[in-house]
Backbone as JSON, one array per atom type, in Angstrom:
{
  "sequence": "MRTVRATALGIRFVLELCILASLAILSAHLDVPVLAQVLLGLVFCIVGAAVWGAFLSPKRKHDIGLVGRLVLEAAYFAGAALILAQVGRPLAAIALMAVAVVDRIALALIP",
  "N": [[-22.0, -44.81, -34.38], [-24.7, -45.11, -34.38], [-25.6, -45.8, -31.85], [-24.93, -43.87, -30.41], [-27.13, -42.3, -31.68], [-29.46, -43.65, -30.68], [-29.07, -43.6, -28.06], [-29.91, -40.51, -27.59], [-31.82, -40.97, -28.49], [-33.3, -42.2, -26.62], [-33.3, -41.28, -24.14], [-34.44, -38.88, -24.91], [-37.32, -39.83, -25.05], [-37.54, -40.25, -22.3], [-37.02, -37.42, -21.39], [-39.64, -37.13, -22.4], [-41.43, -38.31, -20.94], [-41.04, -36.91, -18.62], [-42.35, -34.48, -19.07], [-44.75, -35.3, -18.74], [-44.8, -36.66, -16.35], [-44.67, -33.99, -14.63], [-47.26, -32.45, -14.98], [-48.95, -34.36, -13.73], [-48.22, -33.54, -11.56], [-48.48, -31.08, -11.31], [-51.38, -31.36, -11.42], [-51.96, -32.35, -8.94], [-51.09, -30.14, -7.3], [-53.15, -28.49, -7.95], [-56.18, -26.41, -6.11], [-58.07, -28.44, -5.13], [-60.76, -31.15, -4.66], [-59.37, -34.07, -4.02], [-60.2, -36.17, -5.69], [-60.94, -34.69, -8.04], [-58.6, -33.55, -8.1], [-57.03, -36.0, -8.93], [-58.35, -36.95, -11.82], [-58.02, -34.39, -13.24], [-55.16, -34.39, -13.63], [-55.26, -36.94, -15.33], [-56.47, -36.04, -17.55], [-54.83, -33.8, -18.16], [-52.49, -35.55, -18.62], [-53.46, -37.37, -21.09], [-54.83, -35.49, -22.51], [-52.03, -34.02, -22.92], [-50.16, -35.59, -23.98], [-51.46, -36.66, -26.5], [-51.13, -34.12, -28.26], [-48.39, -33.97, -28.37], [-47.93, -36.53, -29.46], [-49.44, -36.01, -31.78], [-47.97, -34.33, -33.09], [-45.1, -33.88, -32.65], [-44.05, -36.51, -32.35], [-41.82, -39.25, -33.98], [-43.84, -40.6, -35.23], [-45.69, -38.83, -36.32], [-49.44, -37.65, -37.27], [-49.28, -35.16, -38.21], [-47.74, -32.71, -39.99], [-45.83, -30.03, -38.83], [-44.22, -28.91, -39.55], [-40.28, -27.48, -39.61], [-39.9, -25.13, -38.33], [-42.2, -24.95, -36.61], [-42.32, -27.88, -35.3], [-39.71, -27.17, -33.18], [-40.69, -25.04, -32.07], [-42.91, -25.76, -30.45], [-42.16, -27.93, -29.26], [-40.04, -26.61, -27.56], [-42.06, -25.27, -26.03], [-43.46, -26.91, -24.68], [-41.32, -27.98, -23.0], [-40.53, -25.78, -21.71], [-43.08, -25.43, -20.03], [-42.8, -27.73, -18.31], [-40.75, -26.83, -16.91], [-41.43, -24.47, -15.67], [-43.81, -25.49, -14.52], [-42.67, -27.35, -12.63], [-40.39, -25.79, -11.26], [-42.89, -23.56, -10.09], [-43.63, -25.45, -8.28], [-41.67, -25.66, -6.12], [-39.47, -26.77, -7.23], [-36.85, -26.15, -8.37], [-34.39, -27.13, -9.06], [-34.91, -29.51, -10.42], [-36.8, -28.75, -12.45], [-34.66, -26.73, -13.56], [-32.97, -28.76, -14.51], [-34.65, -30.29, -15.93], [-34.38, -28.68, -18.09], [-31.75, -28.29, -19.2], [-30.78, -30.91, -19.83], [-32.96, -31.09, -21.91], [-32.03, -29.57, -23.87], [-29.73, -29.86, -24.54], [-30.06, -32.38, -25.57], [-31.65, -31.84, -27.64], [-30.09, -30.58, -28.97], [-27.96, -32.64, -29.98], [-29.76, -34.63, -31.27], [-30.18, -33.24, -33.51], [-27.5, -33.07, -34.35], [-26.45, -35.62, -34.81], [-26.11, -37.89, -36.8]],
  "CA": [[-22.95, -43.44, -34.31], [-25.96, -45.55, -34.27], [-25.65, -46.3, -30.95], [-25.19, -43.07, -29.56], [-28.27, -41.86, -31.76], [-30.44, -44.94, -30.32], [-29.0, -43.17, -26.57], [-30.44, -39.87, -27.54], [-33.41, -40.81, -28.63], [-34.17, -42.93, -25.77], [-33.3, -40.01, -23.48], [-35.9, -37.86, -25.48], [-38.42, -40.54, -24.71], [-37.5, -40.24, -20.83], [-37.65, -36.26, -20.83], [-41.33, -36.88, -22.67], [-42.04, -38.97, -19.36], [-40.93, -35.92, -17.8], [-43.11, -33.66, -19.34], [-46.1, -36.19, -18.32], [-44.86, -36.3, -14.57], [-44.66, -32.4, -14.97], [-48.4, -31.79, -15.58], [-49.33, -35.05, -13.3], [-47.65, -32.83, -10.14], [-49.75, -29.45, -11.02], [-52.93, -31.36, -11.09], [-52.01, -32.77, -8.08], [-51.27, -29.36, -6.32], [-54.28, -27.48, -7.56], [-56.55, -26.29, -4.59], [-59.51, -28.67, -5.58], [-60.62, -32.38, -4.31], [-59.06, -34.99, -4.39], [-61.03, -36.73, -7.07], [-60.53, -33.65, -9.31], [-56.92, -33.83, -9.34], [-56.36, -37.42, -10.04], [-59.0, -36.82, -12.62], [-57.31, -33.37, -13.7], [-53.74, -34.67, -13.6], [-55.48, -37.92, -16.49], [-56.74, -34.95, -18.64], [-53.85, -33.32, -18.35], [-51.37, -36.27, -19.42], [-54.01, -37.81, -21.69], [-54.04, -34.4, -24.14], [-50.05, -33.46, -23.78], [-49.6, -37.02, -25.09], [-51.96, -36.88, -27.69], [-51.12, -33.41, -28.4], [-47.04, -34.47, -28.62], [-47.99, -37.5, -30.39], [-49.7, -35.94, -33.56], [-47.46, -32.92, -33.68], [-44.08, -33.87, -32.83], [-43.24, -37.71, -32.35], [-41.33, -39.61, -35.27], [-44.81, -40.9, -36.21], [-46.89, -37.58, -36.22], [-50.16, -37.26, -37.99], [-49.48, -33.38, -38.59], [-46.44, -31.9, -39.69], [-46.27, -28.58, -38.68], [-42.51, -28.02, -40.26], [-39.51, -27.96, -38.45], [-39.59, -24.27, -36.8], [-42.93, -25.23, -35.78], [-41.85, -28.24, -34.38], [-39.32, -26.52, -32.31], [-41.52, -23.88, -31.43], [-44.21, -26.52, -29.95], [-41.07, -28.64, -28.17], [-39.7, -25.86, -26.65], [-43.15, -24.67, -25.47], [-43.63, -28.12, -23.42], [-40.45, -28.1, -21.83], [-40.6, -24.58, -20.78], [-43.87, -25.48, -19.64], [-43.01, -28.37, -17.31], [-39.53, -26.29, -15.82], [-42.27, -23.77, -15.17], [-44.34, -26.15, -13.39], [-41.53, -27.81, -11.54], [-40.62, -24.4, -10.6], [-43.75, -23.09, -9.41], [-44.1, -26.32, -7.12], [-40.79, -25.75, -5.13], [-38.48, -28.04, -7.31], [-36.02, -25.15, -9.07], [-33.41, -27.37, -9.52], [-35.32, -29.89, -11.47], [-36.51, -27.36, -13.57], [-32.95, -26.32, -14.43], [-31.98, -30.24, -14.96], [-34.78, -31.02, -17.06], [-34.23, -27.75, -19.72], [-30.53, -28.42, -19.73], [-31.16, -32.0, -20.58], [-33.27, -31.1, -23.39], [-31.24, -28.74, -25.04], [-28.13, -31.0, -24.51], [-30.55, -33.45, -26.09], [-32.27, -31.55, -28.84], [-28.6, -30.71, -29.99], [-27.24, -34.0, -30.01], [-30.09, -35.07, -32.13], [-29.48, -32.6, -34.2], [-25.92, -33.29, -35.12], [-26.24, -37.03, -34.94], [-27.23, -38.37, -38.3]],
  "C": [[-24.46, -43.79, -34.18], [-26.11, -45.79, -32.87], [-26.03, -44.89, -29.95], [-26.61, -41.91, -29.78], [-29.51, -42.3, -30.79], [-30.19, -44.07, -28.53], [-29.51, -42.07, -26.36], [-31.69, -39.99, -27.71], [-34.2, -41.61, -26.9], [-34.39, -42.08, -24.12], [-34.17, -38.84, -23.68], [-37.21, -38.33, -24.58], [-38.32, -40.43, -22.77], [-37.7, -38.9, -20.82], [-39.77, -36.36, -21.11], [-42.26, -37.28, -21.38], [-42.38, -38.28, -18.37], [-41.81, -34.92, -17.57], [-44.78, -34.2, -18.61], [-46.25, -36.02, -16.98], [-45.03, -34.61, -14.34], [-46.48, -32.2, -14.45], [-49.28, -33.11, -14.76], [-49.4, -34.47, -11.89], [-48.39, -31.77, -10.43], [-50.51, -29.75, -10.78], [-52.86, -31.61, -9.42], [-51.36, -31.08, -6.39], [-52.0, -28.21, -7.0], [-54.79, -27.75, -6.01], [-58.18, -26.92, -5.42], [-59.52, -29.99, -5.02], [-59.94, -33.17, -4.88], [-59.33, -35.68, -5.93], [-60.48, -36.08, -8.17], [-59.15, -33.66, -9.67], [-56.68, -34.82, -9.75], [-57.12, -37.33, -11.8], [-58.72, -35.48, -13.97], [-56.01, -33.65, -14.77], [-54.55, -36.36, -14.8], [-55.73, -37.05, -17.57], [-55.4, -34.68, -19.06], [-52.39, -34.13, -19.38], [-52.22, -36.53, -20.65], [-53.79, -36.82, -22.66], [-52.42, -33.76, -24.25], [-49.97, -34.98, -24.12], [-50.1, -36.69, -26.17], [-51.34, -35.64, -28.32], [-49.19, -33.78, -29.17], [-46.97, -35.59, -29.81], [-48.74, -37.07, -31.45], [-48.93, -35.03, -34.17], [-45.68, -33.18, -33.61], [-43.4, -35.19, -32.55], [-42.84, -38.25, -34.31], [-42.64, -39.99, -35.92], [-46.22, -39.84, -36.09], [-48.09, -37.67, -37.21], [-49.81, -36.16, -39.07], [-48.02, -32.67, -38.6], [-46.36, -30.42, -40.03], [-44.48, -27.43, -39.01], [-41.44, -28.01, -39.01], [-39.9, -26.75, -37.47], [-40.99, -24.78, -36.18], [-43.05, -26.14, -34.65], [-40.51, -28.07, -32.75], [-40.08, -25.86, -31.31], [-42.2, -24.74, -30.19], [-43.51, -27.45, -28.68], [-40.68, -27.69, -27.31], [-40.73, -25.24, -25.76], [-43.24, -26.15, -24.15], [-42.46, -27.98, -22.46], [-40.01, -27.12, -21.0], [-41.45, -24.67, -19.72], [-43.79, -26.23, -18.25], [-41.55, -27.61, -16.53], [-40.83, -25.09, -15.4], [-42.94, -24.33, -14.11], [-43.33, -26.7, -12.11], [-41.09, -26.78, -10.7], [-41.58, -23.83, -9.82], [-43.89, -24.49, -7.99], [-42.94, -26.92, -6.12], [-39.58, -26.63, -5.53], [-37.78, -27.19, -7.9], [-35.04, -26.1, -10.09], [-33.88, -28.91, -10.58], [-36.24, -29.52, -12.72], [-35.31, -27.02, -14.55], [-32.56, -27.64, -15.1], [-32.85, -30.61, -16.3], [-34.38, -30.06, -18.63], [-32.86, -27.72, -19.97], [-30.51, -29.69, -20.38], [-31.56, -31.9, -21.89], [-32.74, -30.27, -24.2], [-30.1, -29.32, -25.22], [-28.95, -32.15, -25.6], [-31.14, -33.09, -27.6], [-30.86, -31.21, -29.42], [-27.74, -31.85, -30.6], [-28.12, -34.81, -31.27], [-30.32, -34.79, -33.66], [-28.34, -32.15, -34.92], [-25.8, -34.66, -35.41], [-27.1, -37.47, -36.34], [-28.0, -39.6, -37.86]]
}
């Protein structure tokens, strides 16, 4: 079971990277100069990672309870999926949500 949980946690990490990638994609699709796109991409990713780390990571500094974590996590994945759908990648959005849901269920069920 430990291997299965480790795999689920590895998938979770890749999903977190997908969220950050969607934030960078969002900045690349903004109608602003390229320098602003790059700077906004950095800001979006840094803030997104900081909030995730503070409230959702295993070593989080702030505990918002199980319901709070699930709501915030769902908001992150839904936001990333909406970004992907908006920039013309609906299949990537669906895949992200499907994998995130299956992974969340697996992590909840595997001790």
